[in-house]
Short mmCIF file of C-alpha atoms in Angstrom, two decimals:
data_model
loop_
_atom_site.label_atom_id
_atom_site.label_comp_id
_atom_site.label_asym_id
_atom_site.label_seq_id
_atom_site.Cartn_x
_atom_site.Cartn_y
_atom_site.Cartn_z
CA MET A 116 180.42 92.19 6.70
CA ASP A 117 179.47 88.95 4.93
CA ASN A 118 180.59 90.47 1.60
CA GLY A 119 184.02 91.37 2.93
CA GLN A 120 187.17 89.58 1.85
CA ILE A 121 188.65 86.83 4.01
CA ILE A 122 191.95 87.44 5.79
CA GLY A 123 193.66 84.14 6.49
CA THR A 124 196.69 83.25 8.60
CA PRO A 125 198.44 79.90 8.02
CA LYS A 126 200.70 78.05 10.43
CA GLU A 127 204.32 79.15 10.12
CA LEU A 128 206.55 76.52 8.51
CA ALA A 129 209.99 77.86 9.48
CA LYS A 130 211.74 75.71 12.07
CA GLY A 131 211.43 77.17 15.57
CA GLU A 132 209.04 79.95 14.52
CA ALA A 133 206.42 80.36 17.25
CA ARG A 134 204.85 83.68 16.21
CA VAL A 135 201.49 84.07 14.49
CA ALA A 136 200.32 86.98 12.34
CA MET A 137 196.78 87.13 13.73
CA THR A 138 195.69 87.09 17.36
CA PRO A 139 192.11 86.87 18.66
CA GLU A 140 192.32 90.55 19.63
CA SER A 141 193.57 91.70 16.22
CA ALA A 142 190.88 89.57 14.52
CA ILE A 143 188.18 91.54 16.31
CA HIS A 144 189.62 94.80 14.97
CA LEU A 145 189.91 93.36 11.44
CA GLN A 146 186.25 92.35 11.53
CA LYS A 147 185.36 95.94 12.39
CA LEU A 148 187.00 96.87 9.07
CA GLY A 149 184.49 94.62 7.33
CA TYR A 150 186.70 91.57 6.83
CA ARG A 151 186.05 87.94 7.68
CA CYS A 152 188.89 86.18 9.47
CA ALA A 153 190.20 82.63 9.14
CA ILE A 154 193.17 80.80 10.62
CA GLN A 155 194.73 77.39 10.15
CA SER A 156 194.10 75.06 13.07
CA GLY A 157 196.95 75.23 15.57
CA ALA A 158 198.59 78.31 14.01
CA GLY A 159 198.56 80.21 17.31
CA LYS A 160 199.31 77.31 19.65
CA LEU A 161 203.03 78.03 20.17
CA ALA A 162 202.22 81.68 20.89
CA GLY A 163 199.65 80.72 23.51
CA PHE A 164 196.48 81.29 21.45
CA SER A 165 194.16 78.27 21.25
CA ASP A 166 191.68 77.50 18.47
CA ASP A 167 188.89 78.03 20.99
CA ALA A 168 190.11 81.58 21.67
CA TYR A 169 189.94 82.30 17.95
CA LYS A 170 186.45 80.81 17.68
CA GLU A 171 185.25 83.08 20.49
CA ALA A 172 186.62 86.04 18.51
CA GLY A 173 184.58 85.01 15.45
CA VAL A 174 187.47 83.50 13.48
CA GLU A 175 186.84 80.52 11.19
CA ILE A 176 189.16 77.57 11.84
CA ILE A 177 190.43 75.81 8.68
CA LYS A 178 192.24 72.48 9.05
CA THR A 179 194.75 72.61 6.21
CA ALA A 180 197.11 75.25 4.85
CA LYS A 181 195.94 74.52 1.30
CA GLY A 182 192.31 75.11 2.25
CA LEU A 183 193.16 78.37 3.93
CA TRP A 184 195.32 79.71 1.07
CA GLU A 185 192.61 78.85 -1.46
CA LYS A 186 189.77 80.38 0.56
CA ALA A 187 191.40 83.61 1.74
CA GLY A 188 191.88 86.59 -0.55
CA ILE A 189 194.40 88.13 1.85
CA ILE A 190 197.11 86.11 3.56
CA ALA A 191 198.92 87.49 6.63
CA LYS A 192 202.12 85.70 7.61
CA VAL A 193 205.25 86.31 9.67
CA GLN A 194 208.08 84.63 7.77
CA GLN A 195 208.56 84.81 4.00
CA PRO A 196 206.67 82.00 2.21
CA GLU A 197 208.54 78.80 1.49
CA SER A 198 208.58 77.19 -1.96
CA ARG A 199 205.56 74.98 -1.22
CA GLU A 200 203.54 78.08 -0.20
CA LEU A 201 204.48 80.16 -3.23
CA LYS A 202 202.46 77.86 -5.49
CA TYR A 203 199.29 79.09 -3.74
CA LEU A 204 199.83 82.68 -4.92
CA ALA A 205 197.28 83.75 -7.53
CA LYS A 206 196.01 86.85 -9.30
CA GLY A 207 193.82 88.96 -7.03
CA LYS A 208 195.39 87.66 -3.82
CA THR A 209 197.31 89.90 -1.42
CA LEU A 210 200.15 88.57 0.71
CA ILE A 211 201.37 90.54 3.74
CA SER A 212 204.49 89.21 5.46
CA PHE A 213 208.22 89.62 5.82
CA PHE A 214 209.42 88.85 2.29
CA ASN A 215 213.13 89.78 1.95
CA PRO A 216 212.64 91.23 -1.55
CA ALA A 217 216.34 91.96 -2.07
CA GLY A 218 217.36 88.35 -1.45
CA ASN A 219 214.27 86.35 -2.37
CA GLU A 220 214.50 85.94 -6.12
CA GLU A 221 212.30 82.84 -6.15
CA GLY A 222 209.53 84.56 -4.21
CA MET A 223 209.64 87.73 -6.30
CA GLU A 224 209.44 85.77 -9.55
CA ALA A 225 206.57 83.61 -8.26
CA ALA A 226 204.62 86.70 -7.17
CA LYS A 227 205.23 88.40 -10.52
CA THR A 228 204.21 85.34 -12.54
CA SER A 229 201.07 84.70 -10.49
CA GLY A 230 199.98 88.36 -10.49
CA ALA A 231 199.62 88.42 -6.69
CA ASN A 232 200.18 91.64 -4.76
CA VAL A 233 202.86 91.35 -2.09
CA ILE A 234 203.36 93.77 0.79
CA ALA A 235 206.70 93.26 2.58
CA MET A 236 206.44 94.39 6.19
CA GLU A 237 210.19 95.08 6.41
CA MET A 238 209.79 97.63 3.59
CA VAL A 239 207.41 99.92 5.50
CA PRO A 240 209.07 103.36 5.19
CA ARG A 241 210.37 104.87 8.42
CA ILE A 242 208.27 108.02 8.43
CA SER A 243 206.15 109.32 11.30
CA ARG A 244 202.80 108.22 9.85
CA ALA A 245 204.03 104.66 9.34
CA GLN A 246 205.38 104.04 12.84
CA LYS A 247 202.27 102.07 13.80
CA MET A 248 203.01 99.62 10.93
CA ASP A 249 206.77 99.39 11.47
CA ALA A 250 207.14 95.66 12.14
CA LEU A 251 210.93 95.84 12.03
CA SER A 252 210.91 98.23 14.97
CA SER A 253 208.36 96.12 16.85
CA MET A 254 210.48 92.99 16.50
CA ALA A 255 213.75 94.87 17.15
CA ASN A 256 212.28 96.21 20.39
CA ILE A 257 211.59 92.67 21.58
CA ALA A 258 214.99 91.42 20.36
CA GLY A 259 216.84 94.14 22.28
CA TYR A 260 214.99 93.37 25.49
CA ARG A 261 215.39 89.61 25.09
CA ALA A 262 219.11 90.01 24.36
CA VAL A 263 219.61 91.39 27.88
CA ILE A 264 217.60 88.52 29.36
CA GLU A 265 219.70 85.97 27.43
CA ALA A 266 222.88 87.73 28.54
CA GLY A 267 221.75 87.60 32.15
CA ASN A 268 220.91 83.91 31.78
CA ASN A 269 224.49 83.21 30.69
CA PHE A 270 226.23 85.68 32.98
CA GLY A 271 227.38 84.33 36.33
CA ARG A 272 226.73 87.41 38.45
CA PHE A 273 224.12 90.03 39.30
CA PHE A 274 223.54 92.95 36.98
CA THR A 275 223.08 95.34 39.89
CA GLY A 276 225.68 95.99 42.57
CA GLN A 277 224.95 94.82 46.11
CA ILE A 278 226.45 95.18 49.55
CA THR A 279 225.62 92.16 51.69
CA ALA A 280 226.84 90.59 54.91
CA ALA A 281 228.74 88.10 52.75
CA GLY A 282 230.57 90.83 50.88
CA LYS A 283 230.28 93.46 48.17
CA VAL A 284 229.06 92.59 44.66
CA PRO A 285 230.11 95.06 41.94
CA PRO A 286 227.55 95.97 39.25
CA ALA A 287 227.94 94.47 35.79
CA LYS A 288 229.22 96.69 32.99
CA VAL A 289 227.25 96.44 29.75
CA LEU A 290 228.21 97.89 26.36
CA VAL A 291 225.49 98.23 23.72
CA VAL A 292 226.85 98.79 20.21
CA GLY A 293 224.22 100.51 18.09
CA ALA A 294 221.49 102.70 19.54
CA GLY A 295 218.66 101.97 17.15
CA VAL A 296 215.36 100.47 18.29
CA ALA A 297 216.95 97.21 19.46
CA GLY A 298 219.85 99.04 21.09
CA LEU A 299 217.61 101.44 23.00
CA ALA A 300 215.45 98.52 24.20
CA ALA A 301 218.59 96.75 25.40
CA ILE A 302 219.79 99.92 27.13
CA GLY A 303 216.45 100.33 28.91
CA ALA A 304 216.43 96.72 30.12
CA SER A 305 220.08 96.83 31.21
CA VAL A 306 219.71 100.09 33.15
CA SER A 307 216.52 98.88 34.83
CA LEU A 308 218.39 95.79 36.03
CA GLY A 309 221.00 98.01 37.67
CA ALA A 310 223.99 97.52 35.35
CA ILE A 311 226.43 100.29 34.50
CA THR A 312 225.52 100.72 30.85
CA TYR A 313 227.54 102.23 28.01
CA ALA A 314 226.32 102.73 24.46
CA PHE A 315 227.94 103.60 21.15
CA ASP A 316 226.47 104.65 17.82
CA VAL A 317 227.88 106.29 14.69
CA ARG A 318 224.98 108.78 14.79
CA PRO A 319 225.82 111.45 17.38
CA GLU A 320 222.21 112.67 17.45
CA VAL A 321 221.21 109.58 19.48
CA ALA A 322 223.56 110.50 22.35
CA GLU A 323 220.83 112.53 24.05
CA GLN A 324 218.39 109.59 23.87
CA VAL A 325 221.00 107.25 25.33
CA GLU A 326 221.83 109.58 28.22
CA SER A 327 218.16 110.27 28.95
CA MET A 328 217.74 106.53 29.59
CA GLY A 329 220.48 106.49 32.20
CA ALA A 330 223.33 105.10 30.08
CA GLU A 331 226.64 106.73 29.21
CA PHE A 332 227.30 107.51 25.54
CA VAL A 333 230.76 106.54 24.29
CA TYR A 334 232.31 109.39 22.30
CA LEU A 335 235.31 109.06 19.98
CA ASP A 336 238.24 111.45 19.81
CA PHE A 337 237.69 111.85 16.09
CA GLU A 338 236.85 114.73 13.79
CA GLU A 339 235.46 114.12 10.33
CA GLU A 340 233.57 116.47 8.07
CA GLN A 341 229.93 115.51 7.65
CA GLN A 342 230.39 112.42 9.84
CA ASP A 343 226.96 112.08 11.36
CA GLY A 344 226.48 108.41 10.48
CA ALA A 345 222.87 108.86 9.40
CA GLU A 346 221.45 107.45 6.17
CA THR A 347 218.14 108.06 4.44
CA GLY A 348 215.54 105.82 6.03
CA GLY A 349 216.67 106.30 9.61
CA TYR A 350 219.43 103.68 9.55
CA ALA A 351 223.14 104.06 10.20
CA SER A 352 225.37 104.54 7.16
CA VAL A 353 228.73 103.01 6.30
CA SER A 354 231.57 104.81 8.09
CA SER A 355 234.86 105.89 6.57
CA PRO A 356 237.97 103.71 7.13
CA GLU A 357 239.46 106.36 9.45
CA PHE A 358 236.31 106.51 11.55
CA ARG A 359 236.18 102.71 11.72
CA GLU A 360 239.77 102.54 13.01
CA ALA A 361 239.00 105.10 15.73
CA GLN A 362 235.89 103.10 16.61
CA LEU A 363 237.78 99.81 16.88
CA ALA A 364 240.51 101.46 18.99
CA LYS A 365 237.84 102.62 21.45
CA PHE A 366 236.34 99.13 21.60
CA ARG A 367 239.76 97.62 22.32
CA GLU A 368 240.07 100.07 25.21
CA LEU A 369 236.67 99.04 26.61
CA ALA A 370 236.96 95.26 26.04
CA PRO A 371 238.85 94.39 29.28
CA GLU A 372 236.41 96.45 31.36
CA VAL A 373 232.97 95.35 30.13
CA ASP A 374 231.22 92.15 31.21
CA ILE A 375 228.47 92.04 28.59
CA VAL A 376 228.49 93.28 25.00
CA ILE A 377 225.28 93.50 22.94
CA THR A 378 225.84 94.30 19.26
CA THR A 379 222.94 95.51 17.12
CA ALA A 380 224.68 97.20 14.17
CA LEU A 381 222.99 96.23 10.93
CA ILE A 382 222.40 98.08 7.65
CA PRO A 383 219.52 96.72 5.49
CA ASN A 384 220.52 94.53 2.53
CA ARG A 385 224.19 94.47 3.57
CA GLU A 386 226.39 92.07 5.48
CA ALA A 387 226.76 92.99 9.14
CA PRO A 388 229.92 95.02 9.83
CA LYS A 389 232.55 93.32 11.98
CA LEU A 390 232.88 95.51 15.07
CA TRP A 391 233.84 93.20 17.92
CA LEU A 392 236.96 91.46 16.67
CA GLU A 393 238.74 88.33 17.83
CA ASP A 394 241.37 90.25 19.84
CA MET A 395 238.62 92.11 21.69
CA VAL A 396 236.93 88.83 22.64
CA ALA A 397 240.30 87.54 23.83
CA ALA A 398 240.73 90.66 26.01
CA MET A 399 237.41 90.12 27.81
CA LYS A 400 237.25 88.54 31.26
CA THR A 401 236.31 84.89 31.76
CA GLY A 402 232.54 84.59 32.15
CA SER A 403 231.79 87.58 29.95
CA VAL A 404 228.98 87.40 27.39
CA VAL A 405 228.56 88.72 23.84
CA VAL A 406 225.04 88.76 22.37
CA ASP A 407 225.13 89.34 18.60
CA LEU A 408 221.78 90.55 17.27
CA ALA A 409 223.23 90.79 13.75
CA ALA A 410 223.99 87.05 13.55
CA GLU A 411 221.49 86.57 10.71
CA ARG A 412 223.71 88.71 8.45
CA GLY A 413 227.02 87.24 9.51
CA GLY A 414 227.27 88.93 12.90
CA ASN A 415 229.07 91.96 14.32
CA CYS A 416 231.34 89.73 16.38
CA GLU A 417 234.10 87.54 15.01
CA GLY A 418 233.33 84.10 16.34
CA THR A 419 229.54 84.36 16.10
CA VAL A 420 227.87 81.19 14.83
CA LYS A 421 224.35 81.70 13.50
CA ASP A 422 221.65 80.17 15.73
CA GLU A 423 224.21 78.78 18.17
CA LYS A 424 225.87 79.60 21.47
CA VAL A 425 229.64 79.10 21.59
CA VAL A 426 232.18 79.45 24.39
CA THR A 427 235.69 80.65 23.50
CA ASP A 428 238.94 79.29 24.91
CA ASN A 429 239.11 82.15 27.41
CA GLY A 430 235.58 81.48 28.67
CA VAL A 431 233.59 84.16 26.80
CA THR A 432 230.09 83.10 25.71
CA ILE A 433 229.03 84.32 22.25
CA ILE A 434 225.29 84.06 21.54
CA GLY A 435 224.23 84.11 17.89
CA TYR A 436 220.53 83.30 18.13
CA THR A 437 218.32 84.77 15.40
CA ASP A 438 214.94 83.96 16.95
CA PHE A 439 214.80 86.41 19.85
CA PRO A 440 211.27 87.68 19.00
CA SER A 441 210.07 84.08 18.66
CA ARG A 442 211.38 83.37 22.17
CA MET A 443 208.74 85.84 23.36
CA ALA A 444 206.08 84.59 20.96
CA ALA A 445 202.98 85.90 22.73
CA GLN A 446 204.28 89.46 22.98
CA ALA A 447 205.83 89.40 19.50
CA SER A 448 202.61 88.08 17.94
CA THR A 449 200.55 90.76 19.66
CA LEU A 450 202.79 93.56 18.36
CA TYR A 451 203.17 92.10 14.86
CA SER A 452 199.44 91.45 14.46
CA THR A 453 198.83 95.06 15.51
CA ASN A 454 201.22 96.21 12.76
CA ILE A 455 199.26 94.08 10.28
CA ARG A 456 195.97 95.47 11.54
CA HIS A 457 197.15 99.06 11.07
CA MET A 458 198.33 98.20 7.55
CA MET A 459 194.88 96.79 6.79
CA THR A 460 193.30 99.98 8.16
CA ASP A 461 195.25 102.00 5.57
CA LEU A 462 194.33 99.49 2.87
CA THR A 463 190.63 99.74 3.78
CA PRO A 464 189.75 103.46 4.00
CA GLU A 465 186.03 102.74 3.51
CA LYS A 466 185.95 99.97 6.18
CA ASP A 467 183.97 97.85 3.74
CA GLY A 468 186.09 94.70 3.81
CA GLN A 469 187.62 95.42 0.41
CA VAL A 470 191.30 96.20 -0.22
CA ASN A 471 192.01 99.55 -1.88
CA HIS A 472 195.65 99.14 -2.92
CA ASN A 473 196.46 102.83 -3.41
CA MET A 474 199.90 103.05 -5.00
CA GLU A 475 199.86 106.85 -4.55
CA ASP A 476 200.07 106.39 -0.79
CA ASP A 477 203.68 106.68 0.43
CA VAL A 478 203.39 103.87 2.98
CA ILE A 479 201.52 101.39 0.80
CA ARG A 480 203.73 102.11 -2.22
CA GLY A 481 206.90 101.79 -0.17
CA ALA A 482 205.89 98.42 1.28
CA THR A 483 204.56 96.93 -1.98
CA VAL A 484 207.15 94.78 -3.77
CA THR A 485 204.92 93.26 -6.49
CA PHE A 486 201.66 94.68 -7.84
CA GLU A 487 199.40 93.23 -10.56
CA GLY A 488 202.16 91.25 -12.24
CA ASP A 489 204.88 93.90 -11.96
CA ILE A 490 207.87 94.01 -9.61
CA THR A 491 207.73 97.38 -7.85
CA PHE A 492 210.85 96.88 -5.72
CA PRO A 493 212.84 98.95 -4.93
CA PRO A 494 210.36 101.73 -4.16
CA PRO A 495 210.98 105.41 -4.87
CA PRO A 496 212.09 107.57 -1.91
CA PRO A 497 209.11 108.65 0.22
CA LYS A 498 207.91 112.22 -0.22
CA VAL A 499 208.25 112.68 3.54
CA LYS A 500 211.76 112.39 4.95
CA ALA A 501 212.61 109.62 7.38
CA ILE A 502 212.40 110.43 11.08
CA ALA A 503 216.09 110.03 11.83
CA ALA A 504 217.13 111.82 8.64
CA GLN A 505 215.66 115.12 9.73
CA LYS A 506 218.26 117.77 10.49
CA LYS A 507 218.05 120.59 12.94
CA PRO A 508 218.03 123.97 11.20
CA GLU A 509 221.29 125.82 11.45
CA VAL A 510 221.17 128.79 13.81
CA LYS A 511 223.29 131.74 12.77
CA GLU A 512 225.60 133.01 15.49
CA LEU A 513 224.96 136.68 16.22
CA THR A 514 227.69 139.18 17.07
CA PRO A 515 227.39 141.10 20.40
CA GLU A 516 226.21 144.19 18.51
CA GLU A 517 223.55 142.19 16.63
CA LYS A 518 222.38 140.55 19.88
CA ARG A 519 222.06 143.98 21.51
CA GLU A 520 220.07 145.34 18.55
CA LYS A 521 217.80 142.28 18.60
CA GLU A 522 217.13 142.68 22.35
CA ILE A 523 216.26 146.37 21.89
CA ALA A 524 213.94 145.56 18.97
CA ASP A 525 212.23 142.76 20.94
CA PHE A 526 211.81 145.09 23.98
CA LYS A 527 210.27 147.84 21.82
CA ALA A 528 207.87 145.35 20.20
CA ALA A 529 206.82 143.92 23.58
CA SER A 530 206.38 147.41 25.07
CA LYS A 531 204.29 148.51 22.13
CA GLN A 532 202.08 145.44 22.48
CA GLN A 533 201.62 146.00 26.23
CA PHE A 534 200.74 149.69 25.80
CA THR A 535 198.20 148.75 23.14
CA LEU A 536 196.59 146.13 25.40
CA LEU A 537 196.53 148.54 28.37
CA GLY A 538 194.94 151.23 26.21
CA VAL A 539 192.25 148.88 24.95
CA GLY A 540 191.64 147.66 28.53
CA ALA A 541 191.34 151.20 29.88
CA LEU A 542 188.86 152.10 27.13
CA LEU A 543 186.73 149.06 27.95
CA MET A 544 186.81 149.97 31.67
CA LEU A 545 185.56 153.49 30.86
CA ILE A 546 182.72 152.11 28.74
CA VAL A 547 181.69 149.64 31.47
CA GLY A 548 182.04 152.34 34.17
CA ALA A 549 179.72 154.66 32.28
CA PHE A 550 176.80 152.23 32.75
CA ALA A 551 177.67 150.03 35.77
CA PRO A 552 177.01 151.03 39.41
CA ALA A 553 179.94 152.17 41.57
CA SER A 554 179.77 149.08 43.85
CA PHE A 555 180.16 146.77 40.84
CA MET A 556 183.07 148.76 39.39
CA GLN A 557 185.02 148.55 42.66
CA HIS A 558 184.92 144.73 42.62
CA PHE A 559 185.39 144.52 38.84
CA ILE A 560 188.58 146.62 38.88
CA VAL A 561 190.06 144.46 41.67
CA PHE A 562 189.20 141.32 39.67
CA VAL A 563 190.75 142.62 36.43
CA LEU A 564 193.93 143.77 38.19
CA SER A 565 194.21 140.41 39.98
CA CYS A 566 193.89 138.53 36.70
CA PHE A 567 196.46 140.81 35.08
CA VAL A 568 199.00 140.33 37.88
CA GLY A 569 198.41 136.56 38.02
CA PHE A 570 198.79 136.28 34.26
CA GLN A 571 202.06 138.22 34.27
CA VAL A 572 203.49 136.12 37.10
CA ILE A 573 202.68 132.79 35.43
CA TRP A 574 203.57 133.96 31.91
CA ASN A 575 207.11 134.88 32.99
CA VAL A 576 207.79 131.37 34.29
CA SER A 577 210.10 129.38 31.98
CA HIS A 578 208.10 127.11 29.65
CA SER A 579 210.21 124.13 30.70
CA LEU A 580 208.78 124.50 34.23
CA HIS A 581 205.15 124.66 33.20
CA THR A 582 202.83 121.93 34.47
CA PRO A 583 199.03 121.69 34.76
CA LEU A 584 199.52 123.26 38.22
CA MET A 585 201.70 126.12 36.98
CA ALA A 586 199.26 127.49 34.42
CA VAL A 587 197.48 130.79 33.74
CA THR A 588 194.11 129.07 34.06
CA ASN A 589 194.97 127.90 37.58
CA ALA A 590 196.07 131.42 38.57
CA ILE A 591 192.69 132.73 37.48
CA SER A 592 190.91 129.81 39.17
CA GLY A 593 192.60 130.71 42.46
CA ILE A 594 191.40 134.29 42.15
CA VAL A 595 187.88 133.09 41.35
CA ILE A 596 187.81 130.85 44.44
CA LEU A 597 188.95 133.66 46.75
CA GLY A 598 186.37 136.05 45.36
CA ALA A 599 183.59 133.46 45.41
CA VAL A 600 184.31 132.43 49.01
CA LEU A 601 183.91 136.05 50.08
CA GLN A 602 180.51 136.21 48.35
CA ILE A 603 179.04 132.92 49.65
CA GLY A 604 177.81 134.71 52.78
CA SER A 605 175.92 137.29 50.71
CA GLU A 606 172.35 138.12 51.71
CA SER A 607 171.26 137.57 48.10
CA ASN A 608 170.45 133.92 47.42
CA LEU A 609 171.31 134.32 43.75
CA VAL A 610 174.79 135.68 44.57
CA ALA A 611 175.39 132.88 47.10
CA ILE A 612 174.35 130.20 44.58
CA MET A 613 176.54 131.71 41.82
CA ALA A 614 179.47 131.91 44.26
CA ALA A 615 179.07 128.25 45.23
CA ILE A 616 178.99 127.19 41.57
CA SER A 617 182.13 129.27 40.91
CA VAL A 618 183.99 127.60 43.78
CA LEU A 619 182.97 124.15 42.50
CA ILE A 620 184.09 124.75 38.90
CA ALA A 621 187.38 126.43 39.86
CA THR A 622 188.13 123.67 42.38
CA ILE A 623 187.63 120.99 39.70
CA ASN A 624 190.22 122.78 37.54
CA ILE A 625 192.80 123.01 40.33
CA VAL A 626 192.27 119.44 41.61
CA GLY A 627 192.55 118.21 38.02
CA GLY A 628 195.87 120.03 37.81
CA PHE A 629 197.11 118.16 40.90
CA LEU A 630 196.03 114.78 39.50
CA VAL A 631 197.57 115.32 36.06
CA THR A 632 200.79 116.65 37.57
CA ARG A 633 200.99 113.60 39.85
CA ARG A 634 200.65 111.32 36.84
CA MET A 635 203.36 113.23 34.98
CA LEU A 636 205.75 112.92 37.93
CA ALA A 637 204.96 109.19 38.24
CA MET A 638 206.26 108.68 34.70
CA PHE A 639 209.75 109.56 35.92
CA GLU A 640 209.70 107.40 39.03
CA LYS A 641 211.60 104.13 39.01
CA SER A 642 209.53 101.15 40.09
#
C-alpha cells in the first residue's frame, strides 16, 4: 500500500459549495484499492466531516491546497477547478471532478498544455454498467428531493389533505415537469407527503414509472410520427414546434389548478427550454410556488433568477437556486464520493494503487476529456446503448387463423413433451420395481405421484403471482414433511432419525419462504 499513488481532495473554492469529494468512509474503500489518501484541512467541515474523522480513517491531513495538489497524483474534486487551481495541473496527474468540457475552454486548454488526464464526472455514459459512477444522477436525485422540501418551506399550507375539528384542509396539487432522475425523486417525495401529484415528460415510456409511484401522468391530445422524445444517452430530445404548442396549451390548462410546479427539463450542453411561461405564472393562485431546477441554464420558467428567490406581483414564489445538492451536503458528499470510489475501482483493476487509464473501456473513455496532452472530448458513442434509448421489440399482430394455428402447434409440442416425460418415468419405475421390495414401491409410487401433482399445480400458476411461498420447491417440501411425520413413529431408529432430519430441512425451506415473502410485501407498505 505504501507504493500506491496518493488521492487528494482539496477544499472547494466555489462560493456556497459545502460538498466534499472524499468522505472518511470512501477513504477506507480507496485504501483497500492500494491508494494512500490525503485531504486539505477543513475540506469536509461544511459537510459534517471533521479532520479527526479523516485521521481515524487513515487519511493524511495537509494544511494548504498547494501542498495537496503537489503531493497527490490523483485529485478528486466536486466543482470544476478555478483558474488558480488549473496551474497545479501537471503531466502524470489525474483530475476527477465535474469539468463542464463543452463550456470550459480555459480548463480544457490548461489540461491539454499540462498533459494532465481529466475525467469529467458529468460525462460518465448512461449505460447499465456505469450507473454506480453516474454522479449526475446522484446529484439530480438529491436536487429533486430537496426541491420538494424547498417548495414546502415556501408553501403556506399542508401537502396532505386533512379533516380536523377546525375544518377541512384540501391536499396540495403538485406538477412535476420532466420525469428524469430529479423528476422521479421529486414525485416520490411529493407523493409521500400526501400531495396530489401530476407529472409530464416528452418520453411516453416513463408514464409507467410515474404511475407506479402514485402520481398521475399528464398525456397530450397529440399525434406525431416517431414522437417518443428520447435521445441517445437517456436524455429527452428537442420537441417539434407542434408538439411544444400542444404541451404549452396543456400547461396553461393546468396552471390555475396546481399549487406547486417543479421543473426539471434540461438537455445537456443546451439552454433550458422555456416551458412555464409568464402567462402561466400569472394564472397561478396567490401563494403558489415554482421551483426551477434548470435555473443554472437559464431556467424552464420565465421569471426565474439564478440563485435567487423572487415573488411575482400576483404572489407566486419562483425559486431559482442552483445549489440544492449542497444544501444537503452530508448526503450529497456520501453519494458523490461513492461515485468517485467506483470510478477508481474501474481505474484500478489490479487493486495495486496504480491508475490503469484504459481508453478501450467504454466508461473510462466516455468520461475522459483530456488524455496525455490530447483533447478527447467529445467521446465516441458507447458500444452499449443507453438505458433509456433501448426500444421494446415490435410484436407482430397475428390474425385469428394464425393465432389458432400457433395454439394448436404449442399444444402438440407440450403434449409430445409430456408423453415423453411420462414414458421415461414409467420406464424408470419398471427398472426400480424389478429390484426394490413391494413395500418400498408402494410408498415410492405415492411419493412420485404426489410430486408430479404438486409440480403441475404450482407450474400452472401465473408467473406474476409466484413468490417464495408459491414455488415448486415448497410444494415438494410440504409433501416431504407429511411423509416424514408419518415415519417418525417407525420402529426403526434409522428411519425415525432420517424422518426427523427431513422434517427439519423441509421446515427451514418453508419458513424461509414465509420470511422472504414478508420482506417482499413490506417493500410495498407505506410507512
